[in-house]
Amino acid sequence: MPERSRDILSQTHPYDSLPAEALDALAQDVDRRDMTAGEAIYTQGQRLDALYLIIRGRVDVTDGSGEILSILGPGNSFGERGLMRDGRAVTSAHAAEEGQLLTIPDRTFRALVAEHPRVARFFDRTRPARAKRQDLTTMSLDDMMTRDPLSVPPDTGIATAARKMRDNRVSSLMVTEGDAVIGIVTTRDLTNKALAEGLPHDAPVREVMTADPMSLPPSALVSDVLHAMVERRITHMPVVEGGRLVGMLTQTDLTRFQATSSAALIQDIAEAETLEDLTASVGRIPQLLMQLVGAHNAHQVVTRLITDVGDATTRRLLAMAEAKLGPPPVPYLWLACGSQGRQEQTGVSDQDNCLIIDDTMRPEDDDYFKALATFVSDGLDACGYFYCPGDMMATADRWRQPLRVWRGYFDKWIATPNPEAQMLASVMFDLRPIGGDAALFDDLQAETLKKAAANSIFVAHMVSNSLKHTPPLGLFRGFATVRSGENKNTLDLKLNGVVPVVDLGRIYALQGRLTEANTRARLVAAIERGTVSASGGRDLLDAYDMIADIRLQHQAAQIRRGEKPDNFMPPTDLSDFERSHLRDAFVVVKTMQSAAGQGRGYLS
């Protein structure tokens, strides 16, 4: 029997990564268990004492409402999440057909995780190891290089080469024969070797190029480039992989990288004199995002820094508007909602904003504030923060009102939670002051949270509304991708990825009267204050971190390829390991949605 168990384990990941002696010991500890169709292997909330591996048959994993989350077959392990947390199952598992299981005792499973990193990484599916944060010198060339650099054949005339550099605004050209790099020609070469020596304009670049230039692979570190540039007094580093030219890194790239930090961007934005200057500065956000992700910053750091740039842009536009229109007739407050309000902006964001105006405003004062709102919203659109498709902007009369009207809005939404009221309340619960008199919001926020939390009918409607966006879980361990349109067969990492967690975080904030607007901060506060159970909250926090990180990595990869970033990722972009982990993160989100829908804080 141990021999048969060993054979099964040796052919199943991650047990196949164990050394022979550990595999032998594991085979001695496991047991066989027959299962009959319809049998409950365990139920949600039950304390688990073993991990299960399917030898034969099928197991359905369901949430608290009985909805199937996963259909598992031979070779799949399950039950590990309960073992890795507090010992209680977070889902239920039933045998869909007759079969057989291999059971690994809890103590044995914990020893495996503690002693074998590969096994630990496999089962710690929503807490992937994060690389140590990097700075400029420890980043790889792959995160910084210019891809597909320009090249010319060796017989190209120097005048033709010079025009190509001028027209493309580059300082070098690679000289190639087929895929092989045989040299590099720079503007310095054209000056010192061609112009100074009086070579004819049709002389071939092979006469002035630097032959057999030093090159590095994409996996090399930027520090390697820096050291080579200092030691060899060079300014350009070709990046070659498998004998093929794939990129270029120059001193100019390094200088531009150091200049593209959130602090540098915000300083440029604060000093911008014209909309053109502002647009040029904000246009560096994609590069900033790519660099922040490439340096392995946590998603909440990346989105916070990106949002800081959006905040600074908004405040600069408000200052420009006041300079053009004159001082405001009464105090006002510009607020952001949506991703900017939650400090979660990425490489693609629209604008969601509104104006709260002091109650002393007169009807004729609205001409000023409408002009101010138009100036700022138009400016944001020019900078890349496109107009809100739902017209949730201060340019709409409805969202540019005195404080007393805003109080009336929230009172009405809470008292009559129809679908529109739920939608609007969901958006407005993410409000965050950006510029103006912040005191206009303090009392409104506190009063609204108190009234909303005290209205059980409103809370119930908000909970129901928050469950409309579901994770993209398909059966048979797959994903439910977009079914049609230009994004067919992709995962919507926004609508079906982060939004379900954003909705849950908003519910926890409402129930706990939490003032935080940021989703991750809401989850942490909900755990600390007992709004959600510690076990469920930690699982959801881990799941959110994984989904949000993958979303940013997807956008950074698009930017590196010269594409416009979006939220639609083909599952084929993920490795099998990543697919498994991401799906488990979606299962956690779905489980927490089920718990919220049943009025539970997961597992208390």
XYZ file of C-alpha atoms in Angstrom:
604
model
C 0.000 0.000 0.000
C 2.757 2.595 0.835
C 4.414 1.723 -2.468
C 1.228 2.495 -4.405
C 0.744 5.737 -2.458
C 4.335 6.715 -3.214
C 3.780 6.160 -6.929
C 0.714 8.413 -6.849
C 2.514 11.155 -4.891
C 5.607 11.015 -7.104
C 3.438 11.777 -10.147
C 1.439 14.607 -8.552
C 2.517 18.218 -8.091
C 3.797 19.536 -5.674
C 4.702 16.222 -4.014
C 6.832 15.301 -7.023
C 9.276 18.023 -5.932
C 10.080 16.228 -2.654
C 13.423 14.456 -2.239
C 13.252 10.667 -2.196
C 13.520 10.271 1.575
C 10.758 12.843 2.218
C 8.540 11.152 -0.367
C 9.104 7.786 1.320
C 8.186 9.238 4.718
C 5.074 10.928 3.327
C 3.898 7.682 1.719
C 4.073 6.020 5.130
C 1.903 8.720 6.744
C -0.947 8.951 4.238
C -4.146 6.927 4.306
C -6.644 5.815 1.671
C -10.319 6.741 1.936
C -13.143 5.535 -0.280
C -15.920 7.996 -1.081
C -19.445 7.367 -2.261
C -21.498 9.582 -4.546
C -23.231 12.350 -2.595
C -21.047 11.936 0.490
C -20.074 15.090 2.384
C -16.316 15.052 2.775
C -16.451 18.161 4.941
C -18.743 21.173 5.392
C -18.051 24.863 5.792
C -16.991 25.711 9.331
C -15.925 22.135 10.141
C -12.505 21.731 11.722
C -10.221 19.860 9.345
C -7.590 17.352 10.384
C -6.277 16.342 6.961
C -5.518 17.453 3.412
C -7.181 15.494 0.606
C -5.745 14.317 -2.721
C -8.133 12.815 -5.277
C -6.974 9.449 -6.642
C -10.187 8.559 -8.479
C -13.594 10.212 -8.885
C -14.892 13.787 -8.726
C -15.351 16.263 -5.878
C -17.465 19.434 -6.005
C -16.412 22.343 -3.794
C -19.258 24.716 -2.893
C -19.768 27.959 -1.016
C -22.173 28.591 1.846
C -25.160 28.908 -0.478
C -24.402 25.633 -2.228
C -23.085 27.201 -5.441
C -20.303 25.177 -7.057
C -16.942 26.923 -6.954
C -14.742 24.127 -8.287
C -15.077 20.718 -9.879
C -12.011 18.670 -8.934
C -10.690 15.448 -10.414
C -7.760 13.062 -9.977
C -4.537 14.822 -9.014
C -6.235 17.788 -7.323
C -5.572 18.537 -3.646
C -8.139 20.354 -1.520
C -8.784 21.425 2.070
C -5.454 23.177 2.496
C -6.936 26.624 3.151
C -8.529 25.477 6.372
C -5.289 23.843 7.474
C -3.245 26.933 6.683
C -5.557 29.275 8.586
C -7.417 28.380 11.771
C -8.196 24.747 11.003
C -11.764 25.398 9.835
C -12.985 24.727 6.307
C -13.939 27.857 4.354
C -15.925 25.857 1.778
C -17.810 22.566 1.624
C -16.753 19.498 -0.372
C -18.993 16.667 -1.599
C -18.242 13.571 -3.629
C -20.000 13.963 -6.986
C -19.259 10.347 -7.848
C -17.757 7.248 -6.330
C -14.007 7.377 -5.946
C -10.999 7.319 -3.647
C -8.983 9.892 -1.748
C -5.518 10.029 -0.266
C -5.548 11.829 3.103
C -2.501 13.614 4.505
C -2.735 14.229 8.272
C -2.651 17.829 9.450
C 0.632 17.376 11.351
C 2.270 15.847 8.262
C 0.970 18.623 6.003
C 2.301 21.323 8.340
C 5.696 19.632 8.451
C 5.798 19.509 4.640
C 5.015 23.222 4.395
C 7.591 24.102 7.050
C 10.409 21.991 5.630
C 9.934 22.176 1.846
C 9.678 25.660 0.251
C 8.288 24.403 -3.050
C 5.383 22.730 -1.295
C 4.837 25.852 0.836
C 4.759 28.094 -2.246
C 2.241 25.829 -3.961
C -0.238 25.801 -1.110
C 0.197 29.414 0.022
C -1.827 30.360 -3.031
C -2.968 33.843 -2.121
C 0.250 34.967 -0.478
C 2.866 34.608 -3.219
C 6.424 35.387 -2.252
C 7.111 38.998 -3.091
C 10.518 39.872 -4.334
C 12.525 42.271 -2.268
C 11.859 45.836 -3.282
C 14.414 46.998 -5.806
C 15.995 50.312 -6.560
C 17.462 51.542 -9.836
C 20.663 49.513 -9.615
C 19.001 46.190 -8.779
C 16.305 46.264 -11.462
C 16.715 44.072 -14.507
C 17.328 45.445 -17.989
C 14.048 43.861 -19.071
C 12.175 46.391 -16.903
C 13.968 49.428 -18.349
C 15.294 48.822 -21.837
C 13.890 50.316 -25.028
C 12.545 47.372 -27.004
C 13.177 46.642 -30.671
C 15.835 49.342 -31.201
C 16.452 50.656 -34.701
C 19.087 48.929 -36.801
C 20.691 49.242 -40.241
C 22.771 46.961 -42.473
C 26.543 47.604 -42.477
C 26.531 49.022 -46.031
C 24.078 51.819 -45.153
C 25.494 55.259 -45.983
C 26.406 57.475 -43.021
C 24.128 60.277 -44.248
C 21.207 57.853 -44.454
C 22.015 56.626 -40.941
C 22.203 60.196 -39.645
C 18.808 61.047 -41.119
C 17.294 57.921 -39.579
C 18.615 58.925 -36.151
C 17.351 62.477 -36.594
C 13.900 61.455 -37.795
C 13.438 58.953 -34.961
C 15.105 61.158 -32.329
C 17.571 58.505 -31.203
C 21.295 58.760 -30.540
C 22.372 55.365 -31.883
C 21.675 52.651 -34.429
C 22.565 49.002 -34.190
C 24.406 47.557 -37.178
C 23.160 44.061 -37.930
C 23.573 41.258 -40.436
C 20.457 39.128 -40.194
C 19.790 38.699 -36.488
C 23.450 39.107 -35.522
C 24.738 42.356 -34.009
C 28.049 43.323 -35.588
C 28.358 46.913 -34.421
C 26.827 50.130 -33.121
C 27.001 53.635 -34.553
C 26.261 56.685 -32.389
C 25.970 60.413 -32.986
C 29.443 60.686 -31.439
C 30.798 58.313 -34.099
C 29.243 60.408 -36.864
C 30.816 63.545 -35.429
C 34.276 62.249 -34.507
C 34.834 59.615 -37.184
C 32.810 60.796 -40.176
C 32.393 64.566 -40.097
C 35.780 65.312 -38.527
C 37.569 63.028 -40.998
C 35.671 64.360 -44.009
C 34.243 61.021 -45.116
C 31.849 61.123 -48.083
C 28.146 61.048 -47.190
C 27.685 57.662 -48.840
C 30.523 56.000 -46.914
C 29.170 52.826 -45.248
C 28.499 52.873 -41.519
C 30.820 49.878 -41.119
C 33.696 52.378 -41.487
C 32.657 54.424 -38.458
C 30.781 51.931 -36.256
C 32.150 50.398 -33.080
C 32.495 46.736 -33.970
C 31.476 43.887 -31.678
C 30.048 46.129 -28.959
C 29.620 44.829 -25.445
C 26.100 43.540 -24.820
C 24.128 42.103 -21.913
C 21.061 39.826 -21.644
C 17.641 41.148 -20.463
C 18.139 39.350 -17.140
C 21.239 41.409 -16.309
C 20.954 44.101 -13.661
C 21.033 47.812 -14.345
C 24.025 47.955 -11.986
C 25.906 45.849 -14.571
C 25.226 48.556 -17.159
C 26.269 51.336 -14.816
C 29.546 49.598 -13.989
C 30.299 48.936 -17.668
C 29.523 52.536 -18.645
C 31.868 53.892 -16.002
C 34.651 51.388 -16.637
C 34.528 51.411 -20.457
C 33.320 54.988 -20.946
C 30.379 53.928 -23.096
C 26.921 55.454 -23.241
C 24.893 52.737 -24.987
C 24.300 49.103 -24.014
C 22.749 46.692 -26.544
C 20.564 44.002 -24.964
C 20.905 40.632 -26.697
C 19.106 37.367 -26.002
C 19.898 34.135 -27.812
C 22.086 36.023 -30.293
C 19.180 38.315 -31.227
C 18.963 42.052 -30.519
C 15.975 42.706 -28.245
C 16.641 46.087 -26.651
C 18.873 49.055 -25.862
C 19.678 50.939 -22.668
C 21.364 54.337 -22.771
C 22.618 56.910 -20.301
C 19.649 59.020 -21.346
C 17.302 56.189 -20.330
C 18.928 56.035 -16.902
C 18.646 59.783 -16.448
C 15.018 59.738 -17.567
C 14.294 56.872 -15.187
C 15.684 58.780 -12.216
C 13.633 61.821 -13.237
C 10.432 59.807 -13.561
C 9.485 59.453 -9.914
C 6.194 60.420 -8.365
C 7.908 63.269 -6.493
C 9.487 64.613 -9.673
C 6.188 64.347 -11.531
C 4.278 66.143 -8.810
C 6.869 68.911 -8.711
C 6.579 69.382 -12.477
C 2.792 69.397 -12.190
C 2.832 71.944 -9.375
C 5.056 74.229 -11.466
C 3.161 73.779 -14.760
C 2.194 77.124 -16.285
C 0.081 75.845 -19.169
C -2.218 72.945 -19.921
C 0.359 71.716 -22.436
C 2.999 71.534 -19.686
C 0.570 69.710 -17.444
C -0.393 67.217 -20.156
C 3.264 66.469 -20.904
C 3.984 65.742 -17.237
C 0.943 63.528 -16.692
C 1.871 61.671 -19.881
C 4.769 60.140 -17.955
C 2.412 58.141 -15.721
C 2.670 54.922 -17.810
C 6.454 54.973 -17.458
C 6.108 55.592 -13.719
C 3.680 52.699 -13.357
C 5.956 50.362 -15.292
C 8.925 51.299 -13.138
C 7.047 50.998 -9.851
C 5.721 47.562 -10.794
C 9.119 46.514 -12.135
C 10.627 47.438 -8.762
C 8.172 45.020 -7.093
C 6.304 47.633 -5.089
C 3.066 46.421 -3.502
C -0.067 47.311 -5.469
C -1.300 49.682 -2.759
C 1.975 51.629 -3.008
C 1.788 51.837 -6.802
C -1.838 52.959 -6.938
C -1.332 55.444 -4.089
C 1.581 57.098 -5.908
C -0.294 57.114 -9.215
C -3.318 58.652 -7.466
C -1.108 61.285 -5.829
C -0.220 62.427 -9.336
C -3.929 62.619 -10.222
C -4.623 64.620 -7.057
C -1.817 67.054 -7.808
C -3.079 67.447 -11.382
C -6.578 68.248 -10.130
C -5.305 70.804 -7.619
C -3.136 72.481 -10.260
C -6.141 72.740 -12.584
C -8.210 74.234 -9.759
C -5.494 76.838 -9.214
C -5.375 77.585 -12.941
C -9.158 77.918 -13.002
C -9.152 80.389 -10.103
C -6.362 82.370 -11.763
C -8.510 82.636 -14.884
C -11.922 83.162 -13.249
C -10.919 85.059 -10.123
C -11.448 84.033 -6.486
C -14.544 81.932 -5.728
C -17.579 83.845 -4.434
C -18.022 81.374 -1.526
C -16.014 78.428 -0.148
C -16.188 75.167 -2.094
C -14.756 71.646 -1.985
C -13.742 69.516 -4.974
C -14.071 65.806 -4.218
C -13.111 62.675 -6.120
C -15.002 59.399 -6.031
C -14.384 56.145 -7.874
C -10.801 54.880 -8.074
C -9.314 58.321 -7.401
C -11.477 58.698 -4.303
C -10.222 55.311 -3.062
C -6.608 56.144 -4.034
C -6.581 53.167 -6.405
C -5.853 54.681 -9.811
C -3.861 52.601 -12.284
C -2.645 53.146 -15.819
C -6.186 53.631 -17.131
C -8.660 55.860 -15.269
C -11.665 57.999 -15.992
C -12.678 60.953 -13.823
C -15.385 60.829 -11.156
C -15.795 64.047 -9.203
C -18.240 66.500 -7.663
C -18.441 69.904 -5.984
C -19.832 70.729 -2.551
C -20.450 74.452 -2.211
C -21.022 76.480 0.935
C -24.691 77.039 1.785
C -24.213 80.807 1.531
C -23.987 80.579 -2.263
C -26.499 82.571 -4.301
C -28.122 81.194 -7.483
C -25.982 83.457 -9.667
C -22.799 82.032 -8.073
C -23.320 78.797 -9.965
C -22.099 80.464 -13.164
C -18.658 80.679 -11.562
C -18.649 77.113 -10.286
C -19.936 75.693 -13.570
C -17.094 77.467 -15.391
C -14.614 76.171 -12.807
C -15.914 72.610 -13.135
C -15.768 72.761 -16.931
C -12.214 74.086 -16.899
C -11.006 71.361 -14.531
C -12.873 68.463 -16.178
C -11.741 69.499 -19.648
C -8.193 69.764 -18.352
C -8.339 66.325 -16.757
C -9.624 64.857 -20.016
C -6.780 66.490 -21.943
C -4.341 64.930 -19.458
C -5.737 61.448 -20.044
C -8.366 61.170 -17.323
C -11.237 60.704 -19.736
C -14.762 61.950 -19.080
C -16.921 59.684 -16.922
C -19.248 57.652 -19.200
C -21.989 58.018 -16.575
C -21.521 61.810 -16.311
C -20.513 61.532 -12.653
C -18.668 64.848 -12.817
C -18.929 68.309 -11.316
C -19.882 69.646 -14.751
C -23.318 68.040 -14.294
C -25.669 70.357 -12.398
C -26.745 67.480 -10.170
C -23.217 66.974 -8.822
C -22.441 70.667 -8.232
C -24.627 71.694 -5.311
C -24.575 73.438 -1.925
C -24.005 71.354 1.199
C -27.685 71.305 2.219
C -28.618 69.685 -1.109
C -25.957 67.012 -0.627
C -27.383 66.233 2.808
C -30.777 65.841 1.159
C -29.295 63.502 -1.459
C -27.875 61.110 1.120
C -31.002 61.249 3.317
C -33.180 60.341 0.316
C -30.901 57.529 -0.856
C -30.839 55.983 2.607
C -34.588 56.331 3.170
C -35.547 55.000 -0.295
C -32.902 52.475 -1.414
C -34.111 51.882 -4.976
C -31.600 50.616 -7.576
C -30.493 54.115 -8.620
C -30.094 55.186 -4.995
C -27.972 52.096 -4.288
C -25.746 52.818 -7.264
C -25.300 56.476 -6.385
C -24.695 55.749 -2.723
C -22.075 53.160 -3.703
C -20.196 55.765 -5.695
C -20.585 58.549 -3.159
C -19.431 56.464 -0.196
C -15.973 56.621 -1.831
C -15.793 60.434 -1.754
C -12.462 62.010 -0.784
C -11.641 65.742 -0.610
C -9.052 66.905 -3.158
C -9.034 70.708 -3.139
C -10.868 73.530 -1.370
C -12.433 73.735 2.098
C -12.302 70.179 3.506
C -14.479 71.172 6.479
C -17.490 71.052 4.157
C -17.198 67.265 4.098
C -16.356 66.340 7.697
C -19.817 66.543 9.227
C -21.505 65.198 6.094
C -19.407 62.038 6.110
C -19.952 61.334 9.814
C -23.696 62.007 9.646
C -24.178 59.876 6.545
C -22.295 56.869 7.918
C -24.292 57.022 11.147
C -27.667 57.201 9.371
C -26.797 54.571 6.791
C -25.442 52.030 9.281
C -28.542 52.443 11.453
C -30.913 51.655 8.564
C -30.978 47.870 8.291
C -33.100 47.913 5.118
C -30.652 50.231 3.371
C -27.690 48.073 4.481
C -29.428 44.945 3.203
C -30.041 46.562 -0.189
C -26.412 47.717 -0.351
C -25.197 44.214 0.456
C -27.400 42.791 -2.301
C -26.170 45.422 -4.737
C -22.541 44.642 -3.882
C -22.922 41.011 -5.004
C -23.779 41.828 -8.630
C -20.162 41.666 -9.750
C -18.855 38.133 -9.374
C -15.381 36.623 -9.780
C -14.779 34.925 -13.164
C -14.987 31.349 -11.928
C -15.631 28.617 -14.440
C -16.045 24.946 -13.713
C -13.323 22.312 -13.996
C -10.714 24.641 -12.465
C -11.123 27.133 -15.296
C -12.051 30.793 -15.701
C -15.200 32.404 -17.036
C -13.826 34.786 -19.661
C -15.488 37.616 -21.567
C -17.776 35.952 -24.097
C -17.946 38.461 -26.954
C -16.632 41.730 -28.345
C -13.108 42.974 -28.818
C -12.063 41.584 -25.406
C -13.446 38.101 -26.010
C -11.694 35.252 -24.162
C -10.022 37.554 -21.627
C -10.407 38.079 -17.889
C -11.789 41.477 -16.885
C -9.456 42.116 -13.969
C -11.363 45.248 -13.010
C -15.067 44.404 -13.222
C -14.735 40.736 -12.192
C -11.440 41.024 -10.333
C -10.969 44.013 -8.041
C -14.516 45.426 -8.127
C -16.083 42.529 -6.149
C -13.550 43.177 -3.366
C -14.084 46.941 -3.597
C -17.812 46.329 -3.140
C -17.212 44.112 -0.101
C -14.849 46.672 1.426
C -17.500 49.362 1.028
C -20.062 47.165 2.818
C -17.673 46.532 5.700
C -17.017 50.279 5.945
C -20.745 50.968 6.024
C -21.474 48.310 8.635
C -18.560 49.368 10.827
C -18.936 53.120 10.199
C -15.342 53.161 8.966
C -14.151 56.447 7.477
C -11.450 54.887 5.292
C -12.047 55.186 1.535
C -9.215 52.949 0.298
C -10.289 49.329 -0.188
C -7.268 47.715 1.432
C -7.430 50.137 4.351
C -11.110 49.278 4.744
C -10.347 45.546 4.888
C -7.598 46.054 7.462
C -9.831 48.308 9.581
C -12.721 45.827 9.314
C -10.476 43.031 10.604
C -9.102 45.167 13.440
C -12.556 46.317 14.563
C -14.271 42.969 14.204
C -16.611 43.973 11.371
C -15.414 40.838 9.579
C -13.850 37.778 11.167
C -10.073 37.715 11.377
C -9.861 34.486 9.366
C -12.182 35.617 6.575
C -10.710 39.092 6.488
C -7.127 37.852 6.172
C -8.106 35.477 3.383
C -9.859 38.269 1.517
C -6.934 40.628 2.028
C -4.541 38.053 0.573
C -6.863 37.385 -2.354
C -7.230 41.090 -3.091
C -3.464 41.590 -2.992
C -2.959 38.834 -5.555
C -5.682 40.034 -7.941
C -4.596 43.690 -7.732
C -0.931 42.781 -8.212
C -1.666 40.689 -11.304
C -3.777 43.517 -12.742
C -0.865 45.958 -12.401
C 1.641 43.445 -13.775
C -0.619 43.006 -16.803
C -0.733 46.768 -17.389
C 3.023 47.153 -16.903
C 3.669 44.384 -19.445
C 1.417 46.156 -21.949
C 3.293 49.421 -21.455
C 6.624 47.644 -21.958
C 5.291 46.322 -25.279
C 4.266 49.824 -26.332
C 0.563 49.083 -25.918
C -2.108 51.117 -24.178
C -2.824 49.570 -20.771
C -6.228 48.033 -20.068
C -7.886 45.603 -17.651
C -8.397 42.662 -20.018
C -5.877 39.839 -19.641
C -5.859 36.592 -21.634
C -5.568 33.650 -19.194
C -2.858 32.295 -21.485
C -0.599 35.079 -20.214
C -0.457 33.244 -16.880
C 1.662 30.249 -16.008
C -0.086 27.136 -14.671
C 1.169 28.080 -11.208
C -0.258 31.613 -11.490
C -3.549 30.358 -12.918
C -4.019 28.022 -9.979
C -3.241 30.722 -7.428
C -5.399 33.347 -9.104
C -8.339 31.001 -9.291
C -8.014 30.226 -5.598
C -8.033 33.963 -4.910
C -11.300 34.246 -6.847
C -12.721 31.352 -4.805
C -11.950 33.275 -1.603
C -13.740 36.365 -2.948
C -16.751 34.301 -3.981
C -16.863 32.650 -0.564
C -16.797 36.036 1.167
C -19.567 37.283 -1.098
C -21.675 34.290 -0.099
C -20.982 34.979 3.573
C -21.973 38.634 3.152
C -25.144 37.647 1.329
C -26.110 35.387 4.214
C -25.420 38.123 6.764
C -22.298 36.476 8.128
C -18.793 37.804 8.576
C -17.417 34.572 7.088
C -16.489 32.149 9.887
C -16.798 33.564 13.374
